[in-house]
Amino acid sequence: MASQKATEELNEPASKVELKSEAGGADAIPTYDITLQVRRYSPEISEEAHWDEFKLTMFGTDRVLDALHKVKWEIDGSLSFRRSCAHGICGSDAMRINGRNRLACKTLLKDLDLTKPITVEAIKGLPCEKDLIVDMEPFFQAYREVMPFLMNDGHEPERERYQSVEDRERFDDTTKCILCAACTSSCPVFWTDGQYFGPAAIVNAHRFIFDSRDDAGDMRLEILNDKEGVWRCRTTFNCTEACPRGIQITKAIAEVKQAIIARSL
Amino acid sequence: MQVHKYDVVIIGAGGAGMRAAIESGQRARTAVLTKLYPTRSHTGAAQGGMCAALANVEEDNWEWHTFDTVKGGDYLVDQDAAEVMAKEAIDAVLDLEKMGLPFNRTPEGRIDQRRFGGHTRDHGKAPVRRACYAADRTGHMILQTLYQNCVKHNVEFFNEYYVLDLIMVEDEDGKKRPAGVVSYDLATGDVHVFQAKSIVFASGGCGKIFKTTSNAHTLTGDGMAIALRNGIPLEDMEFVQFHPTGLAGLGILVSEAARGEGGILRNSEGERFMERYAPTIKDLAPRDIVARSMANEVREGRGCGPNKDYVLLDLTHLEPAHIDAKLPDITEFARTYLGVEPYTEPVPVFPTAHYAMGGIPTNIEAEVYANSEETIPGLYAAGEVACVSVHGSNRLGTNSLLDINVFGKRAGISAAEYAQTADFLPIPEDAANRTLELLGMLRDGTGTEKVGAIRKELQDVMDTDMQVFRTADTIKNALNVIANLEERYKNISVQDKGKRFNLDLLEAVELGFLLELAKVMSVAALHRQESRGGHFREDFPNRDDEKFMKHSMVYLDPEAETESIAGLRFDTKPVIFTRYEPMERKY
């Protein structure tokens, strides 16, 4: 393993180095004004959704989530959205920002076109409950149906099961999934047919199908060979583009398709 | 109002809650109540690893791990608990591997291990490779693996159910016993009562007391505050871990694995300053020491940046391929949030509030203490919400992922076994009244104070006065501000008057928890006139074993007063020693 060698052979770093003058030294960060348009929906008040506009002064490293918080904490406490970790790892705050699915906590305002209003709305394809909050249950239902857990009927070893570095690498990409639903809710097939498993469920099936320790790959492939399974994917790549974790989702789906063919189910 | 009945109710679905649920669910009818979808829990943000003396890559044993844990905690650790944790660490890692966790592997295919702060070979001789890991998303993989296994075992979750109160009743001996919990369904705004024989708190920490924190917005100390309000003491709340490497200005965690893999800290002069503070293990000294050293560099004018208010984490001497293989997520955080390229530029970092060593006191079976001697049958706690105390006054890196697995499992087994022998206790008619009144007061209030403003002032003062350096003056100032904010809190109102997904209302409830816990934390810090682990008093810079080698226990008590603060009662609990006599802590 080359990378491991790197640590072993590493020389002790210098006790003192010349730092470049700009090292870590971002200049004082400017503030700027933005216009935020949020699609509001509150069935307790009205069955009709509408857009609210907010003018805000924001700060250099602020994210879309910071702008939403500014509205909620200073202007309109009823604005509702899910969030937790605020750095792209818990998967709570997937939403449509300027028409694209992204995590609000991972989208820096300064990276958006601030000459135009920033639009924020709930992800599509899942029932909207209130403002930016959708019903996640259908999403998790599809996830559960692919049996997203290791199955191994063999003799359980006393210590760990061995797995080669290469075998571990084989499914590394799909272990990154945080179940935020950005992919599934960006998929045009899922929008028109809510029965389709959707990319996230397939990603999580892939994570086990290609794990050398798992025995239930054929069962999962059979599930995904269903008419609502992988064959519905039309490789539009929306999912791959939407994934905040950079998972090569379309590739993973293609690998599952190939595995179904290879095992001639 | 709906009433549900389960043998075991687990509050929280992070690592500890789900590890408990996997055990409990196979033995007794179990419900998990969680304010977040389980995979949103903050266990998922843990990065670096989980230590266990597997000795897969070099000689190691659980006794060395126990010693490191005790020394790392500056001897305030209950040594029986540390020993249990270090011994059971090995099975805890193997359990996770068998559940499917994709650990990084050695060339032979075994679980790989790497270095981490404070973990040493043979009682401090040199750093040891003890941390099992999955790149720099070990917590993510633990959370996913535990959730996957909960799905496998059909664990019953009540997602987005906020537990807001514990129902305690008196048994025939006049002792308080848990009968159930009161919870709030975020989707509908309905209050549900869950009757249970056993209740497990696994609701995590309270990092949102501080402004600069690695913690999620949702880490508001709910479980700790609910226990406190029900007469249960909180232990060692003055001890907060400030993780050395938060992204400057943001507090987002950059794993200690960055230093475990060879990264080092430098000041504005380019100096590797940890050589001065911890000559033997340098940048891999325990977190309290590194955090204080960093803050000291900044204080003495050797900070970097336009305001000279941070130091630098230097990875530029590492191979980019090595960084990509071992630290992909955290280097991406630096790129995304600070626009810094870690291959070629050092990353601005500063200490960030990370972990509460204190919490609900428990013994090694995860049973909650009612006071310094007796436990409460049927009530359990595990993970960051609990204080068992394996971390003492400073937790070693990786030991929290270990804690949730070892004591989560123990809590699940204890709770289920107790439920198999116990009867349900009757739920009083008025069990939910206190919660309904609180919600009504906040929702219908017409005051002028806003949650966001009060919370910000609390977080600001805690960052200024209760961070890595404390004095009697700063702590008293924090207490004054908190008292003022508590008054203002009574005059609060929320704008969202609806029932569905009223997070405005819940944030107001959470702010009440934060204020109460900040007060307890500050009072305990004022009382402890010594410096130990994460608690550093500039006016008492030395450890004082004679006076303070004991756990703090703070109770809510309207009749009492502690450190001139009305309504709190202070007591202590002895530290448990087994093998190790306290020594001076040098690295």
PDB file of C-alpha atoms in Angstrom, chain A residues 1 3-4 6-8 10-20 23-28 41 43-44 61 63 65 69 72-92 105-108 110-111 128-130 133-137 139-140 143-144 148-152 156-165 168 171-173 175-181 204 207-208 211 213 244-245, chain B residues 36-37 39-42 44-45 47 54 56-57 90 94 97-112 115 129 133-135 137 140-141 144 147-149 151-152 159-160 214-218 250 252 260-262 264 266-272 275 282 304-306 310 312 314 317-319 321-322 325-326 329 332-333 336-338 344 346 348 450 452-453 455 495-496 498-504 507:
ATOM      1  CA  MET A   1       0.000   0.000   0.000  1.00  0.00           C
ATOM      2  CA  SER A   3       0.139   5.565   0.862  1.00  0.00           C
ATOM      3  CA  GLN A   4       0.999   3.697   4.018  1.00  0.00           C
ATOM      4  CA  ALA A   6       4.492   7.395   2.758  1.00  0.00           C
ATOM      5  CA  THR A   7       3.963   7.786   6.509  1.00  0.00           C
ATOM      6  CA  GLU A   8       6.665   5.333   7.401  1.00  0.00           C
ATOM      7  CA  LEU A  10       8.214  10.489   6.176  1.00  0.00           C
ATOM      8  CA  ASN A  11      11.048  12.591   7.486  1.00  0.00           C
ATOM      9  CA  GLU A  12      10.395  14.647  10.569  1.00  0.00           C
ATOM     10  CA  PRO A  13       9.094  17.999   9.280  1.00  0.00           C
ATOM     11  CA  ALA A  14      11.222  21.083   9.859  1.00  0.00           C
ATOM     12  CA  SER A  15      11.007  22.771  13.244  1.00  0.00           C
ATOM     13  CA  LYS A  16      10.793  26.117  11.537  1.00  0.00           C
ATOM     14  CA  VAL A  17       9.937  27.184   7.990  1.00  0.00           C
ATOM     15  CA  GLU A  18       9.574  30.434   6.123  1.00  0.00           C
ATOM     16  CA  LEU A  19       5.872  31.036   5.628  1.00  0.00           C
ATOM     17  CA  LYS A  20       4.678  32.719   2.485  1.00  0.00           C
ATOM     18  CA  ALA A  23      -0.153  31.874   4.280  1.00  0.00           C
ATOM     19  CA  GLY A  24      -3.671  31.300   5.479  1.00  0.00           C
ATOM     20  CA  GLY A  25      -4.044  35.033   5.403  1.00  0.00           C
ATOM     21  CA  ALA A  26      -7.247  35.735   3.633  1.00  0.00           C
ATOM     22  CA  ASP A  27      -7.699  39.484   3.606  1.00  0.00           C
ATOM     23  CA  ALA A  28     -10.509  40.888   5.666  1.00  0.00           C
ATOM     24  CA  TYR A  41     -45.801  26.398   1.643  1.00  0.00           C
ATOM     25  CA  PRO A  43     -50.935  23.988   4.487  1.00  0.00           C
ATOM     26  CA  GLU A  44     -52.206  25.208   7.860  1.00  0.00           C
ATOM     27  CA  THR A  61     -17.706  32.651   3.865  1.00  0.00           C
ATOM     28  CA  ARG A  63     -23.416  29.606   2.998  1.00  0.00           C
ATOM     29  CA  LEU A  65     -27.799  27.873   5.189  1.00  0.00           C
ATOM     30  CA  HIS A  69     -30.802  31.111   9.422  1.00  0.00           C
ATOM     31  CA  LYS A  72     -35.378  32.519  10.530  1.00  0.00           C
ATOM     32  CA  TRP A  73     -33.589  34.072  13.478  1.00  0.00           C
ATOM     33  CA  GLU A  74     -33.981  37.745  12.631  1.00  0.00           C
ATOM     34  CA  ILE A  75     -36.898  38.201  10.244  1.00  0.00           C
ATOM     35  CA  ASP A  76     -39.396  35.354   9.995  1.00  0.00           C
ATOM     36  CA  GLY A  77     -39.234  32.555  12.566  1.00  0.00           C
ATOM     37  CA  SER A  78     -41.844  30.524  10.719  1.00  0.00           C
ATOM     38  CA  LEU A  79     -39.517  29.746   7.809  1.00  0.00           C
ATOM     39  CA  SER A  80     -39.029  26.002   8.148  1.00  0.00           C
ATOM     40  CA  PHE A  81     -36.185  23.800   6.970  1.00  0.00           C
ATOM     41  CA  ARG A  82     -34.207  20.886   8.299  1.00  0.00           C
ATOM     42  CA  ARG A  83     -30.519  21.190   9.161  1.00  0.00           C
ATOM     43  CA  SER A  84     -28.130  19.767  11.667  1.00  0.00           C
ATOM     44  CA  CYS A  85     -24.356  19.420  11.204  1.00  0.00           C
ATOM     45  CA  ALA A  86     -23.981  22.434   8.881  1.00  0.00           C
ATOM     46  CA  HIS A  87     -20.931  21.043   7.097  1.00  0.00           C
ATOM     47  CA  GLY A  88     -22.238  18.575   4.567  1.00  0.00           C
ATOM     48  CA  ILE A  89     -22.121  15.331   6.495  1.00  0.00           C
ATOM     49  CA  CYS A  90     -25.577  14.745   8.053  1.00  0.00           C
ATOM     50  CA  GLY A  91     -27.618  15.135   4.856  1.00  0.00           C
ATOM     51  CA  SER A  92     -30.487  17.132   6.393  1.00  0.00           C
ATOM     52  CA  CYS A 105     -24.646  24.131   4.192  1.00  0.00           C
ATOM     53  CA  LYS A 106     -22.191  23.302   1.435  1.00  0.00           C
ATOM     54  CA  THR A 107     -23.173  26.019  -1.003  1.00  0.00           C
ATOM     55  CA  LEU A 108     -21.203  29.205  -0.445  1.00  0.00           C
ATOM     56  CA  LYS A 110     -20.039  33.870  -2.993  1.00  0.00           C
ATOM     57  CA  ASP A 111     -19.967  30.973  -5.478  1.00  0.00           C
ATOM     58  CA  CYS A 128     -43.781  18.878   0.518  1.00  0.00           C
ATOM     59  CA  GLU A 129     -44.816  19.158   4.153  1.00  0.00           C
ATOM     60  CA  LYS A 130     -43.935  22.759   4.894  1.00  0.00           C
ATOM     61  CA  ILE A 133     -39.354  20.248   4.425  1.00  0.00           C
ATOM     62  CA  VAL A 134     -40.466  17.153   2.500  1.00  0.00           C
ATOM     63  CA  ASP A 135     -41.769  13.772   3.600  1.00  0.00           C
ATOM     64  CA  MET A 136     -38.654  11.559   3.539  1.00  0.00           C
ATOM     65  CA  GLU A 137     -40.530   8.330   4.250  1.00  0.00           C
ATOM     66  CA  PHE A 139     -37.159   7.737   0.165  1.00  0.00           C
ATOM     67  CA  PHE A 140     -36.197   5.658   3.200  1.00  0.00           C
ATOM     68  CA  TYR A 143     -33.598   2.366   0.784  1.00  0.00           C
ATOM     69  CA  ARG A 144     -34.857  -0.325   3.160  1.00  0.00           C
ATOM     70  CA  PRO A 148     -28.909  -2.225   2.954  1.00  0.00           C
ATOM     71  CA  PHE A 149     -26.998  -4.349   5.450  1.00  0.00           C
ATOM     72  CA  LEU A 150     -24.252  -6.933   5.306  1.00  0.00           C
ATOM     73  CA  MET A 151     -25.437 -10.502   4.933  1.00  0.00           C
ATOM     74  CA  ASN A 152     -23.019 -13.329   5.341  1.00  0.00           C
ATOM     75  CA  GLU A 156     -18.267 -16.143  11.682  1.00  0.00           C
ATOM     76  CA  PRO A 157     -14.560 -15.773  12.366  1.00  0.00           C
ATOM     77  CA  GLU A 158     -13.318 -15.018  15.847  1.00  0.00           C
ATOM     78  CA  ARG A 159     -11.394 -11.956  14.677  1.00  0.00           C
ATOM     79  CA  GLU A 160     -12.247  -9.685  11.761  1.00  0.00           C
ATOM     80  CA  ARG A 161     -13.065 -10.990   8.308  1.00  0.00           C
ATOM     81  CA  TYR A 162     -10.099 -10.353   6.075  1.00  0.00           C
ATOM     82  CA  GLN A 163     -10.538  -8.098   3.090  1.00  0.00           C
ATOM     83  CA  SER A 164      -7.802  -7.037   0.685  1.00  0.00           C
ATOM     84  CA  VAL A 165      -7.056  -3.372   0.135  1.00  0.00           C
ATOM     85  CA  ARG A 168     -12.128  -2.700   0.120  1.00  0.00           C
ATOM     86  CA  PHE A 171     -17.011  -0.200  -3.119  1.00  0.00           C
ATOM     87  CA  ASP A 172     -15.370   2.795  -1.418  1.00  0.00           C
ATOM     88  CA  ASP A 173     -17.176   5.407  -3.484  1.00  0.00           C
ATOM     89  CA  THR A 175     -19.900   4.109   1.167  1.00  0.00           C
ATOM     90  CA  LYS A 176     -19.804   7.918   1.144  1.00  0.00           C
ATOM     91  CA  CYS A 177     -23.588   8.271   0.766  1.00  0.00           C
ATOM     92  CA  ILE A 178     -25.261  10.411   3.444  1.00  0.00           C
ATOM     93  CA  LEU A 179     -28.861   9.680   2.348  1.00  0.00           C
ATOM     94  CA  CYS A 180     -29.614  13.336   1.709  1.00  0.00           C
ATOM     95  CA  ALA A 181     -31.865  12.491  -1.285  1.00  0.00           C
ATOM     96  CA  ASN A 204     -26.692   1.684  -1.202  1.00  0.00           C
ATOM     97  CA  ARG A 207     -22.231  -0.636  -1.585  1.00  0.00           C
ATOM     98  CA  PHE A 208     -23.099  -4.232  -0.533  1.00  0.00           C
ATOM     99  CA  ASP A 211     -18.445  -5.808  -0.871  1.00  0.00           C
ATOM    100  CA  ARG A 213     -17.705  -9.946   2.512  1.00  0.00           C
ATOM    101  CA  PRO A 244     -22.754  16.592  -2.567  1.00  0.00           C
ATOM    102  CA  ARG A 245     -20.378  13.754  -1.766  1.00  0.00           C
TER     103      ARG A 245
ATOM    104  CA  LEU B  36     -33.530  13.692  13.910  1.00  0.00           C
ATOM    105  CA  TYR B  37     -33.678  10.972  11.316  1.00  0.00           C
ATOM    106  CA  THR B  39     -28.569   9.022   9.944  1.00  0.00           C
ATOM    107  CA  ARG B  40     -28.526  12.770  10.701  1.00  0.00           C
ATOM    108  CA  SER B  41     -27.019  12.209  14.147  1.00  0.00           C
ATOM    109  CA  HIS B  42     -23.709  13.838  14.934  1.00  0.00           C
ATOM    110  CA  GLY B  44     -21.637  10.822  11.593  1.00  0.00           C
ATOM    111  CA  ALA B  45     -19.384  13.867  11.864  1.00  0.00           C
ATOM    112  CA  GLN B  47     -13.722  11.503  11.496  1.00  0.00           C
ATOM    113  CA  LEU B  54      -5.979  -4.975  18.276  1.00  0.00           C
ATOM    114  CA  ASN B  56      -2.751  -5.436  14.075  1.00  0.00           C
ATOM    115  CA  VAL B  57       0.198  -3.303  13.019  1.00  0.00           C
ATOM    116  CA  ILE B  90     -11.447  -5.009  20.864  1.00  0.00           C
ATOM    117  CA  LEU B  94     -14.803  -6.630  15.741  1.00  0.00           C
ATOM    118  CA  GLU B  97     -16.569  -5.200  11.307  1.00  0.00           C
ATOM    119  CA  LYS B  98     -18.930  -8.180  11.428  1.00  0.00           C
ATOM    120  CA  MET B  99     -21.893  -5.822  11.058  1.00  0.00           C
ATOM    121  CA  GLY B 100     -20.260  -4.667   7.837  1.00  0.00           C
ATOM    122  CA  LEU B 101     -18.250  -1.581   8.671  1.00  0.00           C
ATOM    123  CA  PRO B 102     -15.735  -0.994   5.858  1.00  0.00           C
ATOM    124  CA  PHE B 103     -12.552  -0.346   7.827  1.00  0.00           C
ATOM    125  CA  ASN B 104      -9.380   0.534   5.969  1.00  0.00           C
ATOM    126  CA  ARG B 105      -7.177  -2.533   5.637  1.00  0.00           C
ATOM    127  CA  THR B 106      -3.533  -3.464   6.020  1.00  0.00           C
ATOM    128  CA  PRO B 107      -1.741  -5.111   3.085  1.00  0.00           C
ATOM    129  CA  GLU B 108      -2.594  -8.452   4.744  1.00  0.00           C
ATOM    130  CA  GLY B 109      -6.291  -7.564   4.788  1.00  0.00           C
ATOM    131  CA  ARG B 110      -6.622  -6.925   8.505  1.00  0.00           C
ATOM    132  CA  ILE B 111      -8.141  -3.776  10.023  1.00  0.00           C
ATOM    133  CA  ASP B 112      -5.564  -1.015   9.641  1.00  0.00           C
ATOM    134  CA  ARG B 115      -1.733   7.084  15.441  1.00  0.00           C
ATOM    135  CA  ARG B 129      -0.961   2.910  16.046  1.00  0.00           C
ATOM    136  CA  TYR B 133     -10.521   3.883  10.856  1.00  0.00           C
ATOM    137  CA  ALA B 134     -12.393   4.236   7.600  1.00  0.00           C
ATOM    138  CA  ALA B 135     -10.567   7.065   5.809  1.00  0.00           C
ATOM    139  CA  ARG B 137     -15.224   9.325   7.881  1.00  0.00           C
ATOM    140  CA  HIS B 140     -20.075   8.320   9.249  1.00  0.00           C
ATOM    141  CA  MET B 141     -19.363   4.641   8.667  1.00  0.00           C
ATOM    142  CA  GLN B 144     -24.419   4.090   8.710  1.00  0.00           C
ATOM    143  CA  TYR B 147     -28.460   2.198  11.160  1.00  0.00           C
ATOM    144  CA  GLN B 148     -28.145  -0.589   8.572  1.00  0.00           C
ATOM    145  CA  ASN B 149     -28.193  -3.126  11.371  1.00  0.00           C
ATOM    146  CA  VAL B 151     -32.973  -1.835   9.649  1.00  0.00           C
ATOM    147  CA  LYS B 152     -31.861  -5.470   9.568  1.00  0.00           C
ATOM    148  CA  ASN B 159     -38.317   9.916  13.821  1.00  0.00           C
ATOM    149  CA  GLU B 160     -38.507  13.605  14.644  1.00  0.00           C
ATOM    150  CA  SER B 214     -17.794  21.516  15.894  1.00  0.00           C
ATOM    151  CA  ASN B 215     -21.217  20.461  17.111  1.00  0.00           C
ATOM    152  CA  ALA B 216     -24.410  20.315  15.075  1.00  0.00           C
ATOM    153  CA  HIS B 217     -27.132  22.938  15.528  1.00  0.00           C
ATOM    154  CA  THR B 218     -29.241  20.261  17.167  1.00  0.00           C
ATOM    155  CA  LEU B 250     -16.106  28.388  11.478  1.00  0.00           C
ATOM    156  CA  ILE B 252     -15.814  22.908  11.575  1.00  0.00           C
ATOM    157  CA  GLY B 260      -1.889  11.338  13.233  1.00  0.00           C
ATOM    158  CA  GLU B 261      -0.976  11.095   9.557  1.00  0.00           C
ATOM    159  CA  GLY B 262       1.900  13.541   9.965  1.00  0.00           C
ATOM    160  CA  ILE B 264       1.880  19.619  12.267  1.00  0.00           C
ATOM    161  CA  ARG B 266       2.869  26.177  13.043  1.00  0.00           C
ATOM    162  CA  ASN B 267       2.607  29.735  14.333  1.00  0.00           C
ATOM    163  CA  SER B 268       3.068  32.994  12.403  1.00  0.00           C
ATOM    164  CA  GLU B 269       6.844  32.570  12.585  1.00  0.00           C
ATOM    165  CA  GLY B 270       6.587  29.218  10.863  1.00  0.00           C
ATOM    166  CA  GLU B 271       7.638  27.516  14.080  1.00  0.00           C
ATOM    167  CA  ARG B 272       6.458  24.033  15.038  1.00  0.00           C
ATOM    168  CA  GLU B 275       8.003  21.017  20.293  1.00  0.00           C
ATOM    169  CA  LYS B 282       4.605  17.106  20.174  1.00  0.00           C
ATOM    170  CA  CYS B 304      -1.672  34.239  11.815  1.00  0.00           C
ATOM    171  CA  GLY B 305      -3.992  36.085   9.483  1.00  0.00           C
ATOM    172  CA  PRO B 306      -5.173  39.688   9.370  1.00  0.00           C
ATOM    173  CA  TYR B 310      -5.430  31.502  14.467  1.00  0.00           C
ATOM    174  CA  LEU B 312      -1.789  26.889  10.855  1.00  0.00           C
ATOM    175  CA  ASP B 314       0.581  22.252   7.860  1.00  0.00           C
ATOM    176  CA  HIS B 317       5.090  18.061   3.478  1.00  0.00           C
ATOM    177  CA  LEU B 318       2.737  15.079   2.939  1.00  0.00           C
ATOM    178  CA  GLU B 319       2.237  13.407  -0.426  1.00  0.00           C
ATOM    179  CA  ALA B 321      -1.817  10.864  -2.779  1.00  0.00           C
ATOM    180  CA  HIS B 322      -1.455  10.110   0.923  1.00  0.00           C
ATOM    181  CA  ALA B 325      -6.252   8.306   0.609  1.00  0.00           C
ATOM    182  CA  LYS B 326      -6.378   9.085   4.312  1.00  0.00           C
ATOM    183  CA  ASP B 329     -13.125  14.774   3.601  1.00  0.00           C
ATOM    184  CA  GLU B 332     -12.289  19.057   1.059  1.00  0.00           C
ATOM    185  CA  PHE B 333     -13.723  21.042   3.990  1.00  0.00           C
ATOM    186  CA  THR B 336     -14.943  24.317   0.290  1.00  0.00           C
ATOM    187  CA  TYR B 337     -15.208  26.547   3.316  1.00  0.00           C
ATOM    188  CA  LEU B 338     -11.908  28.459   3.402  1.00  0.00           C
ATOM    189  CA  THR B 344       0.253  23.450  -0.993  1.00  0.00           C
ATOM    190  CA  PRO B 346      -1.335  25.458   5.469  1.00  0.00           C
ATOM    191  CA  PRO B 348      -6.035  28.127   9.323  1.00  0.00           C
ATOM    192  CA  LYS B 450     -36.257  36.578  20.362  1.00  0.00           C
ATOM    193  CA  GLY B 452     -31.925  33.974  18.101  1.00  0.00           C
ATOM    194  CA  ALA B 453     -30.760  37.080  19.943  1.00  0.00           C
ATOM    195  CA  ARG B 455     -28.862  32.379  22.066  1.00  0.00           C
ATOM    196  CA  GLN B 495     -43.391  33.806  15.489  1.00  0.00           C
ATOM    197  CA  ASP B 496     -44.533  30.455  14.184  1.00  0.00           C
ATOM    198  CA  GLY B 498     -48.650  26.598  13.800  1.00  0.00           C
ATOM    199  CA  LYS B 499     -48.660  22.936  14.764  1.00  0.00           C
ATOM    200  CA  ARG B 500     -46.800  21.398  11.836  1.00  0.00           C
ATOM    201  CA  PHE B 501     -42.992  21.321  11.843  1.00  0.00           C
ATOM    202  CA  ASN B 502     -42.788  24.200  14.271  1.00  0.00           C
ATOM    203  CA  LEU B 503     -39.014  24.343  14.622  1.00  0.00           C
ATOM    204  CA  ASP B 504     -39.305  27.923  15.845  1.00  0.00           C
ATOM    205  CA  GLU B 507     -35.595  26.147  19.183  1.00  0.00           C
TER     206      GLU B 507
END
